XYZ file of C-alpha atoms in Angstrom:
651
model
C -25.376 2.468 2.554
C -26.365 -1.138 2.445
C -25.715 -4.636 1.277
C -27.348 -6.135 -1.825
C -27.646 -9.794 -2.865
C -29.821 -12.000 -5.073
C -30.068 -14.149 -8.228
C -31.689 -14.259 -11.591
C -32.520 -17.448 -13.511
C -34.068 -18.598 -16.698
C -36.063 -21.125 -14.656
C -38.708 -20.627 -12.015
C -37.052 -20.388 -8.570
C -37.218 -23.224 -6.007
C -39.441 -23.383 -2.968
C -36.528 -22.469 -0.655
C -35.768 -19.255 -2.453
C -36.604 -17.158 0.574
C -34.213 -19.135 2.726
C -31.388 -18.738 0.139
C -31.817 -14.900 0.015
C -31.896 -14.817 3.804
C -28.652 -16.693 3.985
C -27.087 -14.275 1.504
C -28.213 -11.242 3.480
C -27.195 -12.800 6.761
C -23.626 -13.144 5.476
C -23.443 -9.388 4.916
C -25.656 -8.115 7.722
C -22.736 -5.940 8.949
C -23.312 -3.795 5.882
C -26.964 -3.109 6.720
C -28.151 -4.226 10.161
C -31.287 -2.030 10.260
C -33.604 -4.075 8.103
C -33.679 -7.048 5.705
C -36.134 -7.211 2.802
C -36.527 -9.063 -0.498
C -38.639 -9.005 -3.611
C -39.244 -12.530 -4.910
C -40.815 -13.391 -8.252
C -40.343 -17.114 -8.560
C -42.110 -17.364 -11.936
C -39.824 -14.861 -13.537
C -36.755 -16.298 -11.780
C -35.900 -13.135 -9.813
C -34.700 -12.739 -6.190
C -33.737 -9.278 -5.035
C -32.377 -8.888 -1.468
C -31.344 -5.901 0.566
C -29.881 -5.241 4.016
C -30.219 -1.648 5.009
C -28.045 0.821 6.938
C -30.190 3.909 7.386
C -28.514 7.108 6.299
C -31.497 8.926 4.586
C -35.277 8.544 4.928
C -35.659 6.709 8.225
C -39.372 5.931 7.703
C -39.898 4.976 4.085
C -36.597 4.091 2.429
C -36.709 0.279 2.829
C -35.653 -1.645 -0.324
C -36.106 -3.296 -2.786
C -37.796 -0.184 -4.283
C -40.426 -0.277 -6.998
C -41.994 2.174 -9.376
C -45.699 3.016 -8.507
C -46.910 0.741 -11.341
C -44.621 -2.157 -10.185
C -42.961 -2.362 -13.597
C -39.395 -1.795 -12.343
C -37.578 -2.925 -9.167
C -34.334 -1.722 -7.677
C -31.738 -2.354 -4.947
C -28.924 0.076 -4.292
C -25.801 0.095 -2.166
C -24.538 3.608 -2.023
C -25.578 7.302 -2.186
C -26.699 9.621 -4.999
C -25.787 13.119 -3.978
C -27.587 14.942 -6.678
C -31.001 13.290 -5.891
C -32.923 16.409 -4.915
C -32.397 18.177 -8.214
C -33.205 15.025 -10.173
C -36.231 14.314 -8.068
C -37.663 17.758 -8.642
C -37.085 17.544 -12.373
C -38.718 14.179 -12.632
C -41.727 15.251 -10.624
C -42.086 18.278 -12.925
C -42.225 15.745 -15.742
C -45.058 13.850 -13.980
C -43.092 11.062 -12.335
C -43.991 10.184 -8.766
C -42.050 8.648 -5.857
C -43.028 6.394 -2.955
C -40.180 7.405 -0.641
C -37.851 10.262 0.216
C -34.805 8.033 -0.402
C -32.015 9.226 -2.676
C -31.865 5.695 -4.189
C -35.336 6.002 -5.802
C -34.164 8.509 -8.427
C -32.387 5.665 -10.220
C -35.829 4.231 -11.136
C -37.106 7.585 -12.444
C -33.947 8.329 -14.362
C -33.943 4.838 -15.914
C -37.544 5.323 -17.097
C -36.538 8.653 -18.662
C -33.096 7.892 -20.163
C -32.913 4.156 -20.407
C -29.443 2.660 -20.008
C -27.959 6.245 -20.209
C -29.338 6.947 -16.779
C -26.012 5.962 -15.283
C -24.418 9.112 -16.729
C -26.822 11.132 -14.580
C -25.897 9.583 -11.210
C -23.369 11.321 -8.952
C -22.089 9.355 -6.123
C -20.785 5.912 -5.060
C -23.028 3.006 -5.846
C -23.720 -0.610 -6.834
C -27.071 -1.099 -8.465
C -29.271 -4.038 -9.423
C -32.289 -2.939 -11.431
C -34.978 -5.200 -12.884
C -37.059 -4.065 -15.870
C -40.100 -6.267 -15.655
C -41.513 -5.044 -18.996
C -38.407 -6.288 -20.778
C -37.685 -9.179 -18.414
C -34.141 -7.735 -18.220
C -31.698 -7.231 -15.367
C -28.987 -4.640 -14.970
C -25.993 -4.665 -12.596
C -23.953 -1.460 -12.436
C -21.078 -0.096 -10.382
C -19.884 3.440 -9.807
C -17.075 4.983 -11.798
C -14.092 4.234 -9.527
C -15.467 1.181 -7.793
C -15.935 2.680 -4.356
C -18.740 0.234 -3.752
C -18.115 -3.439 -4.376
C -20.269 -5.831 -6.499
C -19.435 -9.436 -7.092
C -21.212 -11.921 -9.387
C -21.138 -15.574 -10.489
C -22.568 -17.201 -13.637
C -23.493 -20.870 -13.539
C -21.644 -23.281 -15.873
C -24.708 -23.691 -18.130
C -25.419 -19.974 -17.990
C -28.951 -20.271 -16.693
C -28.310 -18.488 -13.300
C -26.589 -15.262 -12.208
C -25.834 -14.733 -8.527
C -24.698 -11.448 -7.105
C -23.707 -9.777 -3.827
C -22.015 -6.756 -2.310
C -19.329 -9.116 -1.065
C -18.143 -12.445 -2.348
C -19.400 -14.125 0.781
C -23.004 -13.309 -0.236
C -22.377 -15.036 -3.551
C -20.845 -18.027 -1.843
C -23.978 -18.284 0.335
C -25.906 -19.484 -2.750
C -25.988 -23.323 -2.818
C -24.920 -23.370 -6.460
C -21.621 -21.645 -5.803
C -18.733 -23.657 -4.434
C -16.171 -21.900 -2.253
C -12.764 -22.614 -3.773
C -9.687 -20.487 -3.766
C -8.466 -19.805 -7.269
C -4.808 -20.784 -7.726
C -4.225 -17.872 -10.112
C -5.787 -15.439 -7.725
C -3.752 -16.937 -4.896
C -0.519 -16.248 -6.832
C -1.696 -12.675 -7.586
C -2.546 -12.027 -3.978
C 0.861 -13.254 -2.765
C 2.493 -10.681 -5.120
C -0.113 -8.057 -3.963
C -1.498 -7.062 -7.404
C -4.675 -8.850 -8.645
C -5.985 -8.883 -12.150
C -8.834 -6.287 -12.382
C -12.105 -8.158 -11.998
C -10.598 -11.044 -10.096
C -11.743 -12.306 -6.723
C -10.044 -14.825 -4.417
C -12.583 -17.427 -5.434
C -13.008 -19.549 -8.511
C -15.866 -18.343 -10.743
C -16.677 -15.216 -8.591
C -15.889 -11.956 -10.412
C -15.834 -8.375 -9.431
C -17.762 -6.068 -11.718
C -15.358 -3.493 -13.212
C -15.698 0.112 -12.090
C -17.623 2.333 -14.522
C -19.167 -0.738 -16.116
C -22.596 -2.423 -16.205
C -23.924 -5.970 -16.954
C -26.977 -6.320 -19.076
C -28.651 -9.740 -18.557
C -31.407 -11.022 -20.915
C -33.017 -14.398 -21.343
C -32.314 -16.131 -24.665
C -33.240 -19.743 -25.477
C -33.028 -21.032 -21.971
C -29.821 -19.266 -21.038
C -28.705 -15.826 -19.927
C -27.264 -13.475 -22.540
C -24.842 -11.414 -20.522
C -23.006 -8.339 -21.958
C -20.651 -6.038 -20.152
C -20.234 -2.370 -21.214
C -18.305 0.579 -20.011
C -20.150 3.807 -19.403
C -17.284 5.941 -17.968
C -13.523 5.911 -17.684
C -10.697 7.941 -16.106
C -9.960 9.648 -19.418
C -6.793 11.799 -19.730
C -6.433 14.017 -22.810
C -3.700 13.068 -25.250
C -0.669 15.280 -25.255
C -1.766 16.535 -28.686
C -5.083 17.639 -27.180
C -3.623 19.497 -24.223
C -3.373 23.274 -24.730
C 0.134 24.643 -25.140
C -0.332 27.200 -22.399
C -2.349 26.917 -19.210
C -3.058 29.503 -16.576
C -2.095 27.978 -13.256
C -4.353 30.143 -11.166
C -7.366 29.172 -13.317
C -6.501 25.487 -12.670
C -6.138 26.101 -8.992
C -9.501 27.786 -8.721
C -11.265 25.041 -10.771
C -9.873 22.306 -8.561
C -10.811 24.203 -5.388
C -14.273 24.822 -6.657
C -15.001 21.201 -7.666
C -13.420 19.848 -4.462
C -15.482 22.131 -2.189
C -18.659 21.056 -4.148
C -17.725 17.389 -3.820
C -17.208 17.752 -0.028
C -20.303 19.816 0.661
C -22.735 17.479 -1.046
C -21.168 14.588 0.927
C -21.908 16.268 4.214
C -25.653 15.993 3.521
C -27.346 13.171 5.350
C -30.032 12.427 7.943
C -27.370 11.403 10.353
C -24.268 13.370 11.552
C -21.180 13.172 9.298
C -17.580 13.054 10.657
C -14.103 12.978 9.068
C -11.194 10.609 9.038
C -8.047 12.606 9.770
C -4.489 11.393 9.130
C -1.538 13.601 8.902
C -1.677 13.832 5.103
C -2.856 16.733 2.882
C -5.882 14.804 1.608
C -7.803 14.229 4.872
C -6.559 17.469 6.462
C -7.854 19.645 3.577
C -11.224 17.797 3.687
C -11.427 18.568 7.430
C -10.577 22.224 6.798
C -13.042 22.681 3.985
C -15.766 20.692 5.799
C -15.267 22.874 8.828
C -16.246 25.838 6.697
C -19.449 24.219 5.548
C -20.671 22.753 8.878
C -22.432 24.742 11.597
C -20.888 22.792 14.506
C -17.384 21.547 15.171
C -16.427 18.528 12.942
C -15.859 15.196 14.623
C -12.454 13.900 13.512
C -11.000 10.391 13.884
C -7.268 9.732 13.839
C -5.054 6.570 14.042
C -1.899 6.807 16.135
C 0.759 4.046 15.901
C 3.310 3.154 18.591
C 6.223 3.880 16.261
C 7.258 7.512 15.664
C 8.520 6.715 12.128
C 5.029 5.726 11.020
C 2.880 7.905 13.291
C 1.158 10.921 11.734
C -1.009 11.783 14.769
C 0.943 14.844 15.860
C 0.356 16.668 12.454
C -3.353 15.493 12.504
C -3.645 16.940 16.054
C -2.220 20.333 14.905
C -4.730 20.301 12.047
C -7.616 19.436 14.330
C -6.808 22.176 16.743
C -6.395 24.781 14.008
C -9.942 23.969 12.830
C -11.523 23.652 16.235
C -12.479 19.986 15.462
C -13.406 17.476 18.059
C -10.693 14.884 17.575
C -10.846 11.288 18.626
C -7.459 9.442 18.568
C -7.210 5.661 18.533
C -3.824 4.511 19.757
C -2.863 1.059 18.281
C -0.205 -1.436 19.425
C 0.911 -4.862 18.364
C -1.849 -6.650 20.218
C -4.394 -4.519 18.323
C -2.964 -5.068 14.822
C -2.511 -8.782 15.026
C -4.479 -11.632 16.647
C -8.269 -11.804 16.190
C -8.495 -8.266 14.676
C -6.184 -9.374 11.926
C -8.355 -12.549 11.309
C -11.541 -10.565 11.335
C -10.226 -7.991 8.789
C -9.274 -10.851 6.419
C -12.893 -12.129 6.531
C -14.286 -8.681 5.660
C -11.692 -7.919 3.031
C -11.942 -11.353 1.320
C -8.452 -10.821 0.013
C -4.958 -10.658 1.324
C -3.188 -7.397 2.374
C 0.499 -6.582 2.626
C 0.298 -4.204 5.631
C -1.867 -4.128 8.740
C -3.198 -0.620 7.895
C -6.413 -2.367 6.879
C -6.633 -3.854 10.450
C -6.056 -0.316 11.837
C -8.762 1.198 9.664
C -11.136 -1.571 10.687
C -10.591 -0.666 14.312
C -10.977 3.097 13.557
C -14.340 2.474 11.839
C -15.376 0.531 14.925
C -14.436 3.578 17.033
C -16.568 5.809 14.840
C -19.522 3.520 15.126
C -19.203 3.297 18.892
C -19.113 7.044 19.209
C -22.610 7.231 17.608
C -21.541 8.125 14.066
C -22.193 5.987 10.998
C -20.958 8.282 8.209
C -17.540 9.944 7.528
C -15.874 11.734 4.658
C -12.445 10.313 3.745
C -9.376 11.248 1.688
C -9.059 8.237 -0.738
C -8.454 9.157 -4.360
C -6.372 12.345 -3.978
C -3.129 10.530 -4.846
C -4.796 8.915 -7.911
C -6.062 12.304 -9.180
C -3.042 14.486 -8.363
C -0.083 12.055 -8.566
C 0.675 11.748 -4.863
C 2.428 8.287 -4.695
C 6.229 7.945 -4.723
C 6.029 5.481 -7.619
C 4.192 8.062 -9.793
C 6.850 10.623 -8.958
C 9.567 8.123 -9.976
C 7.886 7.603 -13.363
C 7.567 11.316 -13.840
C 11.304 11.802 -13.164
C 12.342 8.808 -15.313
C 10.003 9.313 -18.252
C 8.051 12.555 -18.025
C 10.604 15.436 -17.794
C 13.015 14.603 -20.516
C 13.294 18.397 -21.203
C 15.045 18.829 -17.840
C 18.876 18.434 -17.614
C 20.082 15.056 -16.423
C 21.551 16.635 -13.264
C 18.120 17.982 -12.299
C 16.378 14.675 -12.884
C 19.063 12.872 -10.840
C 18.602 15.381 -7.967
C 14.897 14.809 -7.894
C 15.359 11.019 -8.010
C 17.883 11.093 -5.194
C 15.636 13.191 -3.002
C 12.772 10.753 -3.663
C 14.732 7.735 -2.750
C 16.043 9.311 0.508
C 12.651 10.378 1.816
C 11.006 7.036 0.987
C 13.764 4.713 2.159
C 11.590 3.523 4.963
C 9.171 1.922 2.424
C 11.632 0.493 -0.110
C 10.698 -3.112 -0.822
C 6.943 -2.465 -0.741
C 6.218 1.034 -2.139
C 9.371 1.331 -4.251
C 11.652 -1.289 -5.781
C 15.436 -0.797 -5.246
C 16.235 -1.829 -8.800
C 14.388 -1.163 -12.055
C 12.335 -4.013 -13.318
C 10.825 -4.325 -16.811
C 8.305 -6.610 -18.369
C 7.652 -6.941 -22.213
C 3.820 -6.858 -21.902
C 3.993 -3.533 -20.011
C 6.751 -2.160 -22.244
C 4.426 -2.874 -25.183
C 1.399 -1.368 -23.424
C 2.903 1.735 -21.813
C 6.362 2.197 -23.275
C 7.756 1.522 -19.773
C 7.015 -0.688 -16.815
C 5.182 1.381 -14.267
C 7.132 1.860 -11.014
C 4.167 0.972 -8.834
C 4.224 -2.598 -10.203
C 7.929 -3.189 -9.886
C 8.187 -3.936 -6.165
C 5.507 -6.495 -6.572
C 7.395 -8.129 -9.393
C 10.151 -8.571 -6.815
C 7.709 -10.035 -4.391
C 6.479 -12.461 -7.108
C 10.055 -13.777 -7.436
C 9.859 -14.743 -3.742
C 6.287 -16.016 -3.843
C 6.258 -18.247 -6.955
C 8.861 -20.803 -5.607
C 6.577 -21.342 -2.610
C 3.846 -22.878 -4.729
C 2.886 -26.509 -4.264
C 4.440 -28.630 -7.016
C 1.013 -29.471 -8.469
C -0.095 -25.782 -8.509
C 3.255 -24.757 -9.977
C 2.693 -27.243 -12.701
C -0.804 -26.058 -13.344
C 0.445 -22.418 -13.606
C 3.631 -23.188 -15.433
C 2.588 -21.171 -18.491
C 0.764 -18.468 -16.530
C 2.373 -15.043 -16.466
C 0.619 -12.974 -13.829
C 2.336 -9.705 -14.873
C 1.129 -10.111 -18.442
C -2.324 -11.119 -17.269
C -2.708 -7.756 -15.427
C -1.538 -5.876 -18.525
C -4.084 -7.747 -20.624
C -6.905 -6.246 -18.655
C -5.770 -2.654 -19.360
C -7.394 -0.846 -22.279
C -4.457 0.253 -24.337
C -6.542 2.849 -26.150
C -6.717 4.859 -22.949
C -2.935 5.107 -22.885
C -2.226 5.996 -26.505
C -0.738 9.467 -26.878
C -0.844 10.178 -23.157
C 1.926 11.640 -21.067
C 3.879 9.031 -18.965
C 2.494 10.462 -15.727
C -1.102 10.025 -17.080
C -0.237 6.485 -17.973
C 1.170 5.749 -14.555
C -1.893 7.216 -12.801
C -4.341 5.422 -15.029
C -2.747 1.895 -14.683
C -2.384 2.374 -10.939
C -6.036 3.375 -10.594
C -7.257 0.393 -12.656
C -5.325 -2.070 -10.572
C -4.479 -0.792 -7.112
C -7.221 1.664 -6.306
C -10.142 -0.649 -6.705
C -8.411 -3.895 -5.660
C -6.560 -2.485 -2.680
C -7.151 1.145 -1.529
C -10.935 0.868 -1.776
C -11.024 -2.627 -0.421
C -9.090 -3.273 2.752
C -8.346 0.449 2.938
C -11.955 1.544 2.352
C -15.421 0.109 1.973
C -14.808 -3.392 3.319
C -13.247 -2.336 6.652
C -15.686 0.557 7.110
C -18.740 -1.441 6.401
C -17.399 -4.185 8.684
C -18.734 -1.849 11.394
C -21.844 -0.581 9.550
C -20.102 2.670 8.839
C -20.434 4.509 5.541
C -17.355 6.253 4.146
C -17.671 8.926 1.443
C -14.566 9.883 -0.569
C -15.034 13.391 -2.142
C -11.801 13.055 -4.301
C -13.558 10.264 -6.180
C -16.325 12.512 -7.341
C -16.411 12.221 -11.128
C -16.878 15.983 -11.635
C -13.626 16.519 -9.724
C -11.879 13.711 -11.594
C -12.840 15.149 -14.939
C -11.343 18.488 -13.871
C -8.181 16.791 -12.475
C -7.319 15.005 -15.742
C -7.059 18.360 -17.457
C -4.451 19.597 -15.042
C -1.094 19.357 -16.887
C 1.365 16.850 -15.546
C 3.747 19.712 -14.773
C 1.186 21.127 -12.295
C 0.408 17.767 -10.645
C 4.119 17.248 -10.001
C 5.922 20.618 -10.144
C 9.663 20.273 -9.767
C 10.018 17.855 -6.887
C 6.602 18.643 -5.356
C 3.820 16.106 -5.770
C 0.155 17.220 -5.709
C 1.247 20.807 -6.340
C -2.073 21.900 -7.804
C -4.007 20.479 -4.805
C -1.611 22.017 -2.298
C -2.189 25.479 -3.930
C -5.955 24.948 -4.051
C -6.201 24.234 -0.264
C -3.177 25.862 1.266
C -5.414 28.337 3.110
C -6.698 25.570 5.447
C -3.338 23.704 5.926
C -0.692 24.247 8.626
C 2.535 25.421 7.008
C 4.353 22.178 8.006
C 1.832 20.130 6.075
C 1.653 22.417 3.048
C 5.425 22.057 2.673
C 5.714 18.376 3.571
C 6.463 15.683 1.001
C 3.964 12.817 0.637
C 4.497 10.201 3.318
C 3.039 6.754 2.743
C 0.391 6.006 5.315
C 1.300 2.464 6.551
C 1.203 0.630 9.885
C 4.573 -0.379 11.324
C 5.592 -3.794 9.770
C 6.013 -6.788 12.055
C 9.790 -6.732 12.076
C 9.984 -3.237 13.599
C 9.698 -4.311 17.251
C 9.661 -7.421 19.446
C 5.994 -7.116 20.488
C 4.857 -7.237 16.839
C 7.211 -10.200 16.135
C 5.701 -12.103 19.014
C 2.125 -11.416 17.916
C 2.704 -12.269 14.293
C 4.417 -15.385 15.514
C 1.152 -16.479 17.106
C -0.583 -16.136 13.761
C 2.197 -18.044 12.083
C 1.752 -20.935 14.592
C -1.977 -21.142 13.830
C -2.110 -20.586 10.064
C 1.353 -21.318 8.591
C 2.184 -24.525 10.368
C 3.020 -27.352 7.979
C -0.329 -29.184 8.554
C -2.405 -26.041 7.715
C -0.381 -25.259 4.676
C -0.630 -28.880 3.474
C -4.399 -28.878 4.031
C -4.886 -25.744 1.938
C -2.904 -27.404 -0.869
C -1.732 -24.208 -2.608
C 1.858 -23.968 -1.236
C 4.710 -26.305 -0.329
C 4.773 -26.699 3.490
C 8.519 -27.293 3.394
C 9.275 -24.205 1.280
C 6.936 -22.013 3.468
C 8.835 -23.189 6.490
C 12.171 -22.320 4.838
C 10.851 -18.917 3.979
C 9.857 -18.271 7.579
C 13.307 -19.328 8.803
C 14.956 -17.015 6.279
C 12.591 -14.197 7.403
C 13.544 -14.610 10.995
C 17.238 -14.535 10.157
C 17.145 -11.607 7.793
C 18.563 -8.243 8.889
C 18.447 -6.236 5.637
C 15.767 -3.527 6.021
C 14.644 -3.557 2.345
C 14.510 -7.341 2.241
C 12.521 -7.349 5.542
C 9.975 -4.937 4.242
C 9.363 -7.172 1.194
C 9.252 -10.304 3.327
C 6.903 -8.648 5.823
C 4.552 -7.953 2.936
C 4.736 -11.572 1.690
C 4.312 -12.906 5.210
C 1.119 -10.915 5.571
C -0.185 -12.270 2.217
C 0.740 -15.841 3.272
C -1.148 -15.494 6.602
C -4.180 -13.929 4.931
C -4.372 -16.604 2.216
C -4.484 -19.405 4.697
C -6.900 -17.534 6.911
C -9.202 -17.192 3.862
C -8.924 -20.947 3.304
C -9.735 -21.606 6.913
C -12.762 -19.200 6.836
C -14.352 -19.893 3.548
C -13.144 -23.352 2.304
C -12.080 -25.595 5.176
């Protein structure tokens, strides 16, 4: 795991190129503090930078890497888990390697397969590869977007700048740090357009895509192509009859394989452990594969309604794991830890879970570990989120009697009442762009449509005028490939659209890579292994959500390692207690409000109306409705984060 940065130009690079790359790498040194290296070819306009976190090949794995004949150069952030097999095959075909690093196989596979080499890679990665023979650059990102990769193209298209984080792109002197008004509105409503960053002109490379950059007549010819997608079969393609046990065994086999290969490293590997099925089954299956007790790390909150630590403790004890519990209170979730998490995430977040995970990854690093396996992705593959269940009940089980559907829906609303206003909307919302795209408006989007109704009136008059014709809900829909939804079951549609918008932009950002790498700690999510994903899409919707039970097929596949209470338990959203839930949190968030949402700070940022923000804060303090408070808590966090971003990167 590492950080990558650099730039590519049609012109020879300036004399201070080395200093520019150093500044880029310095901005992301938390991602790879062990070494900093660069390959500079000023005449060809190429600067490749790499900051290294050593997980494999302690002695010889420094990057950028090159082929023995110096015809190809490479930087990688990530891991390739199938590297030993590929390495052996390539050596049998006369290729040679200069290191024992897993990253180096990308060079060998590229020389063998050309651009199709991406199909051969198994893991989580962001790649920059330079083909000197063609004078051509390639940027590529893993299939689900576990590892981040940002880029900027100059206005005259003669320079491309990239980095593992937006801050590495902003460190280049040609890139101005400005908050994008459209992105600001999206962040206030929680859901960003896929590919959008907080900053004007800085883009996030789409998961499962690559950029191909060639020089043409003094400018860069840049094309973006997709090499993989989360592809559900059409309903017509699905077999009429499926053997459930066969499905259970296939999922179990692929999951075990995905976990076992992620336990291989030249450093010890631990596990994140919440009280959910996803991380618990990973701990259970990892315990079977490891020769010594697994080190498990658990977050405990000071509110019993949100705390899953007791179930996690039961799981750890049943597996003989060595559990480390980090107990978090108001003073931990707000204050400087909140501010630091915003800097690492480079986007706003609706809940302080990201702060909690930042602190947990710090605990992991302090305990001497720098690599863990995690549970992200299980809900995307096996329909674990409450909003996905709601869409299944509303649109996916029309064959069931209305009374049965109503019973399921009522049970769902009751068990998720704590999260209404953020996870679920209290009233159905529809939008024509999504009705046209999906046939319905996905339930995961609807609460953020409600939040948009609160956020948009807060815009500064000038910004509101600039965005008067901009529909953020339609803009998100415009980035979804409708061909991937045609003929699919409603549950498939809900899962696909969530994964394209919320997985990469939220779960894998402030819930994953960005807060883990904040502390030089690599996280590996087995559920986002593409072999497992390709098996999961073939599980019928009725086995992903069976009756009123979400993730049914996963429960059956791993029930042998789960405590009975967890096997039978309904999905519970993993969130930190919101600010309104106790006086200590109200006081701590009040300190942040004083610093970042006072009228002078809001006026300086220029995005929102100081007077209307003040009125919102007054309404928030006076509110007593639980659902309204959950929604306003989310918006309050977004407002704070947005102005912290302005303070950190712009002001």
